[in-house]
Amino acid sequence: MNQALDQLAALLRHRRVVALTGAGCSTESGIPDYRGATGERRRKGHPLQYAEFVGSSENRQRYWARSMIGWPRFARARPNPAHRGLAQMESRGKLTGVITQNVDGLHQRAGSRRVVELHGNLEYVQCLSCEQTEARDALQARMEATNRQWLSAHRDSATTELADGDAELDPERCDYRSFTVVDCQSCGGLLKPSVTFFGENIPREIREQASAMIDGAQALLVVGSSLAVGSSYRLLRQAARRQIPLGLINNGQPRGVELFDVNAQGLAGHLLPELLERL
Ligand code: NAD
């Protein structure tokens, strides 16, 4: 492993490096990833699509009920050495920015300044009618106050904490129909977390910012991603087309693994601090 890290350091040293990160960067903070080392999705069944969220009040009841149970643990997650390593690389002038697929805000909490969030951030919700935003913590308080009985009946029914602040609830004990969804305080419109759902497009300005970052990079470092999601894989392909050096830190082989010049296998929270020492 030392050899791969030496090679990675040699690849990145004296270059304008951009990092592209995924769920693997945050697993050591206690937030599960989607796929794991095998590349297989951990959760079977089909993920909630944007159209299903806006088109069905039952789907919104289910989404927000599970989110209300899962949120406190997600919100307690703190940056780990992988986030801190990337933030230090930036502050020492060895990284120009981070493009992340994560929605947990942990790069910014660790001190990263230039961060493009490809899929948004769960710390906010947005009204689909008047576009007003509200902090997710404030919404949590409103949901809990509105659903006191539901909460006390279901607080302990989470069987698994899932990737995006969602929680798997015991189907035997759970009746989503009795959960009351909370609406926008200003106009009564539908609230949606400020993240890109499956079946929803990434806003154009975000895509352009990410693409410009890749165009300005002299090397790309991918950390903790399966690159299974099209938007991140396209950024890897863009970097490969520019023929800049490509480095990987990951536990498992991502899509496009053959494109990387150096592949350092292992946990990001261990490898990033070691890489930093070598730069
Ligand atoms: P993914 O789950 O598809 O892949 C994660 C990759 O990281 C896997 O290869 C896994 O083996 C590897 N990994 C796990 N722990 C690691 C560690 N400690 N060190 C190094 N590698 C590790 O994740 P993805 O590619 O980011 O795609 C998932 C999508 O789901 C994204 O679009 C993202 O928006 C969303 N998501 C976000 C979060 C979050 O915000 N923390 C968590 C899960 C999923």
Short mmCIF file of C-alpha atoms in Angstrom, two decimals, residues 1-265:
data_model
loop_
_atom_site.label_atom_id
_atom_site.label_comp_id
_atom_site.label_asym_id
_atom_site.label_seq_id
_atom_site.Cartn_x
_atom_site.Cartn_y
_atom_site.Cartn_z
CA MET A 1 0.00 0.00 0.00
CA ASN A 2 2.89 2.32 0.76
CA GLN A 3 3.96 1.89 -2.82
CA ALA A 4 0.54 2.91 -4.20
CA LEU A 5 0.52 5.96 -1.92
CA ASP A 6 4.04 6.92 -3.02
CA GLN A 7 2.90 6.67 -6.64
CA LEU A 8 -0.24 8.67 -5.88
CA ALA A 9 1.77 11.39 -4.18
CA ALA A 10 4.14 11.55 -7.15
CA LEU A 11 1.14 11.82 -9.48
CA LEU A 12 -0.51 14.66 -7.56
CA ARG A 13 2.49 16.65 -6.34
CA HIS A 14 2.95 20.08 -7.99
CA ARG A 15 -0.32 19.75 -9.89
CA ARG A 16 -3.66 21.55 -9.53
CA VAL A 17 -5.65 18.66 -8.07
CA VAL A 18 -9.43 18.37 -7.87
CA ALA A 19 -11.09 15.69 -5.74
CA LEU A 20 -14.29 13.90 -6.73
CA THR A 21 -15.81 12.25 -3.67
CA GLY A 22 -18.66 9.88 -2.87
CA ALA A 23 -20.39 8.06 -0.05
CA GLY A 24 -17.20 6.13 0.83
CA CYS A 25 -15.73 9.35 2.19
CA SER A 26 -18.44 9.44 4.88
CA THR A 27 -18.84 5.79 5.92
CA GLU A 28 -16.20 6.28 8.62
CA SER A 29 -18.41 9.08 9.98
CA GLY A 30 -21.20 6.51 10.42
CA ILE A 31 -23.23 7.29 7.29
CA PRO A 32 -23.73 4.10 5.25
CA ASP A 33 -22.87 4.00 1.55
CA TYR A 34 -25.23 2.80 -1.19
CA ARG A 35 -23.22 0.06 -2.76
CA GLY A 36 -20.18 -1.05 -0.79
CA ALA A 37 -17.09 -2.77 -2.17
CA THR A 38 -18.95 -5.24 -4.41
CA GLY A 39 -20.67 -2.46 -6.35
CA GLU A 40 -24.07 -4.10 -5.65
CA ARG A 41 -26.73 -1.79 -4.21
CA ARG A 42 -27.20 -2.67 -0.55
CA ARG A 43 -30.89 -1.84 -0.61
CA LYS A 44 -33.07 -3.91 -2.89
CA GLY A 45 -36.13 -2.44 -4.51
CA HIS A 46 -36.46 0.72 -6.43
CA PRO A 47 -35.44 4.10 -5.03
CA LEU A 48 -38.04 6.85 -4.72
CA GLN A 49 -38.25 8.88 -7.92
CA TYR A 50 -38.93 12.62 -8.06
CA ALA A 51 -42.24 12.08 -9.89
CA GLU A 52 -43.36 9.61 -7.23
CA PHE A 53 -42.51 12.06 -4.45
CA VAL A 54 -44.42 15.00 -5.92
CA GLY A 55 -47.22 12.86 -7.37
CA SER A 56 -48.40 10.98 -4.29
CA SER A 57 -49.27 12.14 -0.77
CA GLU A 58 -48.78 8.54 0.49
CA ASN A 59 -45.23 8.54 -0.85
CA ARG A 60 -44.53 11.86 0.88
CA GLN A 61 -45.96 10.53 4.15
CA ARG A 62 -43.65 7.52 3.92
CA TYR A 63 -40.64 9.63 2.92
CA TRP A 64 -40.99 12.23 5.68
CA ALA A 65 -41.95 9.73 8.40
CA ARG A 66 -38.79 7.70 7.75
CA SER A 67 -36.73 10.86 7.40
CA MET A 68 -38.00 12.18 10.75
CA ILE A 69 -36.76 8.99 12.43
CA GLY A 70 -33.45 8.85 10.50
CA TRP A 71 -32.50 12.54 10.62
CA PRO A 72 -31.15 12.91 14.21
CA ARG A 73 -28.48 10.28 13.66
CA PHE A 74 -27.55 11.63 10.22
CA ALA A 75 -27.31 15.17 11.64
CA ARG A 76 -24.96 14.00 14.41
CA ALA A 77 -22.34 12.70 11.95
CA ARG A 78 -19.02 14.52 12.14
CA PRO A 79 -16.13 14.74 9.66
CA ASN A 80 -13.58 11.93 9.73
CA PRO A 81 -9.87 11.97 8.77
CA ALA A 82 -10.77 11.64 5.07
CA HIS A 83 -12.73 14.91 5.10
CA ARG A 84 -10.10 16.59 7.24
CA GLY A 85 -7.29 15.32 5.00
CA LEU A 86 -8.92 16.86 1.93
CA ALA A 87 -9.56 20.14 3.77
CA GLN A 88 -5.89 20.26 4.79
CA MET A 89 -4.78 19.53 1.25
CA GLU A 90 -6.79 22.56 0.15
CA SER A 91 -5.52 24.87 2.91
CA ARG A 92 -1.92 23.85 2.10
CA GLY A 93 -2.46 24.69 -1.56
CA LYS A 94 -2.36 21.05 -2.71
CA LEU A 95 -6.01 20.80 -3.79
CA THR A 96 -8.05 23.37 -5.68
CA GLY A 97 -11.48 22.04 -4.75
CA VAL A 98 -13.86 19.17 -4.11
CA ILE A 99 -16.75 17.97 -6.24
CA THR A 100 -18.89 15.77 -4.02
CA GLN A 101 -21.86 13.51 -4.58
CA ASN A 102 -22.50 13.51 -0.84
CA VAL A 103 -25.40 15.40 0.66
CA ASP A 104 -24.11 15.48 4.24
CA GLY A 105 -22.14 18.77 4.25
CA LEU A 106 -19.18 17.06 5.98
CA HIS A 107 -16.53 18.45 3.62
CA GLN A 108 -17.53 22.00 4.55
CA ARG A 109 -17.67 21.11 8.25
CA ALA A 110 -14.12 19.78 7.97
CA GLY A 111 -12.99 23.12 6.52
CA SER A 112 -13.09 22.57 2.74
CA ARG A 113 -13.90 25.89 1.12
CA ARG A 114 -14.38 25.24 -2.55
CA VAL A 115 -17.00 22.51 -2.69
CA VAL A 116 -19.44 21.76 -5.50
CA GLU A 117 -22.32 19.64 -4.21
CA LEU A 118 -23.50 17.71 -7.26
CA HIS A 119 -26.61 16.36 -5.55
CA GLY A 120 -27.37 19.16 -3.10
CA ASN A 121 -27.45 19.06 0.69
CA LEU A 122 -29.89 17.53 3.15
CA GLU A 123 -29.37 20.34 5.65
CA TYR A 124 -32.05 22.37 3.84
CA VAL A 125 -35.51 21.85 2.45
CA GLN A 126 -37.11 23.92 -0.28
CA CYS A 127 -40.70 24.81 -1.09
CA LEU A 128 -41.67 23.60 -4.56
CA SER A 129 -44.10 26.56 -4.94
CA CYS A 130 -42.43 29.68 -3.52
CA GLU A 131 -38.84 28.28 -3.43
CA GLN A 132 -38.30 29.50 0.13
CA THR A 133 -35.72 27.40 1.96
CA GLU A 134 -35.87 26.22 5.57
CA ALA A 135 -33.20 24.52 7.67
CA ARG A 136 -33.85 20.78 7.97
CA ASP A 137 -33.36 21.05 11.76
CA ALA A 138 -36.19 23.61 11.95
CA LEU A 139 -38.43 21.37 9.87
CA GLN A 140 -37.54 18.45 12.15
CA ALA A 141 -38.80 20.42 15.15
CA ARG A 142 -42.05 21.25 13.33
CA MET A 143 -42.55 17.64 12.20
CA GLU A 144 -41.92 16.28 15.68
CA ALA A 145 -44.31 18.81 17.25
CA THR A 146 -47.01 17.89 14.71
CA ASN A 147 -46.47 14.13 15.06
CA ARG A 148 -45.83 13.67 18.79
CA GLN A 149 -47.89 10.51 19.10
CA TRP A 150 -46.53 8.99 15.92
CA LEU A 151 -42.99 9.71 17.07
CA SER A 152 -43.41 8.13 20.48
CA ALA A 153 -44.99 5.05 18.87
CA HIS A 154 -42.24 4.67 16.25
CA ARG A 155 -39.09 6.19 17.75
CA ASP A 156 -37.58 2.77 18.33
CA SER A 157 -38.91 1.02 15.27
CA ALA A 158 -35.95 1.83 12.99
CA THR A 159 -34.42 -1.48 11.93
CA THR A 160 -31.60 0.02 9.83
CA GLU A 161 -30.18 3.49 9.32
CA LEU A 162 -29.87 4.13 5.60
CA ALA A 163 -27.64 6.22 3.40
CA ASP A 164 -29.44 9.52 3.08
CA GLY A 165 -30.89 10.20 6.51
CA ASP A 166 -33.56 7.64 5.74
CA ALA A 167 -34.42 4.81 8.13
CA GLU A 168 -35.88 1.41 7.45
CA LEU A 169 -38.88 1.07 9.78
CA ASP A 170 -40.43 -2.16 11.00
CA PRO A 171 -43.35 -2.72 8.56
CA GLU A 172 -45.28 -4.68 11.19
CA ARG A 173 -45.42 -1.68 13.51
CA CYS A 174 -45.61 1.16 11.08
CA ASP A 175 -48.63 2.98 9.68
CA TYR A 176 -47.53 5.87 7.50
CA ARG A 177 -51.13 6.94 6.86
CA SER A 178 -51.33 8.38 10.35
CA PHE A 179 -48.23 10.57 9.80
CA THR A 180 -48.92 14.27 9.11
CA VAL A 181 -46.69 15.87 6.47
CA VAL A 182 -45.65 19.43 7.29
CA ASP A 183 -45.85 22.10 4.56
CA CYS A 184 -44.11 25.40 3.73
CA GLN A 185 -44.55 27.99 6.47
CA SER A 186 -44.89 30.84 3.99
CA CYS A 187 -47.28 29.53 1.37
CA GLY A 188 -48.42 26.04 2.40
CA GLY A 189 -46.65 24.49 -0.62
CA LEU A 190 -44.93 21.11 -0.77
CA LEU A 191 -41.52 20.85 0.82
CA LYS A 192 -38.73 18.77 -0.67
CA PRO A 193 -35.22 18.23 0.65
CA SER A 194 -32.66 20.33 -1.25
CA VAL A 195 -31.17 17.28 -2.93
CA THR A 196 -31.48 15.85 -6.41
CA PHE A 197 -33.84 12.88 -6.41
CA PHE A 198 -33.58 9.98 -8.81
CA GLY A 199 -35.31 11.07 -12.00
CA GLU A 200 -34.52 14.74 -11.39
CA ASN A 201 -31.87 16.75 -13.26
CA ILE A 202 -28.86 18.30 -11.56
CA PRO A 203 -29.29 22.12 -11.89
CA ARG A 204 -27.37 23.43 -14.89
CA GLU A 205 -25.21 25.86 -12.93
CA ILE A 206 -24.02 23.03 -10.68
CA ARG A 207 -23.16 20.85 -13.68
CA GLU A 208 -21.29 23.77 -15.23
CA GLN A 209 -19.35 24.50 -12.03
CA ALA A 210 -18.27 20.87 -11.75
CA SER A 211 -17.31 20.68 -15.39
CA ALA A 212 -15.31 23.92 -15.14
CA MET A 213 -13.47 22.55 -12.12
CA ILE A 214 -12.46 19.45 -14.10
CA ASP A 215 -11.38 21.66 -17.02
CA GLY A 216 -9.15 23.66 -14.67
CA ALA A 217 -7.59 20.60 -13.04
CA GLN A 218 -4.18 19.13 -13.75
CA ALA A 219 -5.01 15.90 -11.91
CA LEU A 220 -8.14 14.25 -10.53
CA LEU A 221 -8.33 12.30 -7.27
CA VAL A 222 -11.45 10.15 -6.82
CA VAL A 223 -12.20 9.17 -3.21
CA GLY A 224 -14.84 6.68 -2.04
CA SER A 225 -17.18 6.36 -4.99
CA SER A 226 -18.48 3.48 -7.10
CA LEU A 227 -18.91 6.02 -9.94
CA ALA A 228 -22.12 4.12 -10.71
CA VAL A 229 -24.07 7.39 -10.90
CA GLY A 230 -23.91 8.86 -14.42
CA SER A 231 -23.07 12.44 -13.39
CA SER A 232 -19.88 11.45 -11.56
CA TYR A 233 -18.83 8.92 -14.19
CA ARG A 234 -19.19 11.63 -16.86
CA LEU A 235 -16.79 13.86 -14.88
CA LEU A 236 -14.26 11.02 -14.75
CA ARG A 237 -14.63 10.57 -18.52
CA GLN A 238 -14.19 14.31 -19.03
CA ALA A 239 -10.94 14.22 -17.06
CA ALA A 240 -9.78 11.14 -18.98
CA ARG A 241 -10.47 12.90 -22.29
CA ARG A 242 -8.26 15.76 -21.12
CA GLN A 243 -5.54 13.17 -20.45
CA ILE A 244 -4.77 14.46 -16.98
CA PRO A 245 -3.46 11.97 -14.39
CA LEU A 246 -6.22 10.11 -12.52
CA GLY A 247 -5.76 8.79 -8.98
CA LEU A 248 -8.11 6.65 -6.91
CA ILE A 249 -8.54 6.00 -3.20
CA ASN A 250 -11.31 3.48 -2.71
CA ASN A 251 -12.35 0.31 -1.00
CA GLY A 252 -13.44 -1.71 -4.03
CA GLN A 253 -13.19 -1.20 -7.77
CA PRO A 254 -15.37 1.55 -9.25
CA ARG A 255 -16.81 1.85 -12.73
CA GLY A 256 -14.07 2.93 -15.14
CA VAL A 257 -11.32 1.48 -12.93
CA GLU A 258 -9.18 0.86 -16.03
CA LEU A 259 -8.88 4.63 -16.59
CA PHE A 260 -6.94 5.29 -13.38
CA ASP A 261 -3.15 5.70 -13.37
CA VAL A 262 -2.85 4.82 -9.67
CA ASN A 263 -5.36 2.76 -7.67
CA ALA A 264 -4.85 2.89 -3.88
CA GLN A 265 -7.19 0.37 -2.28
#
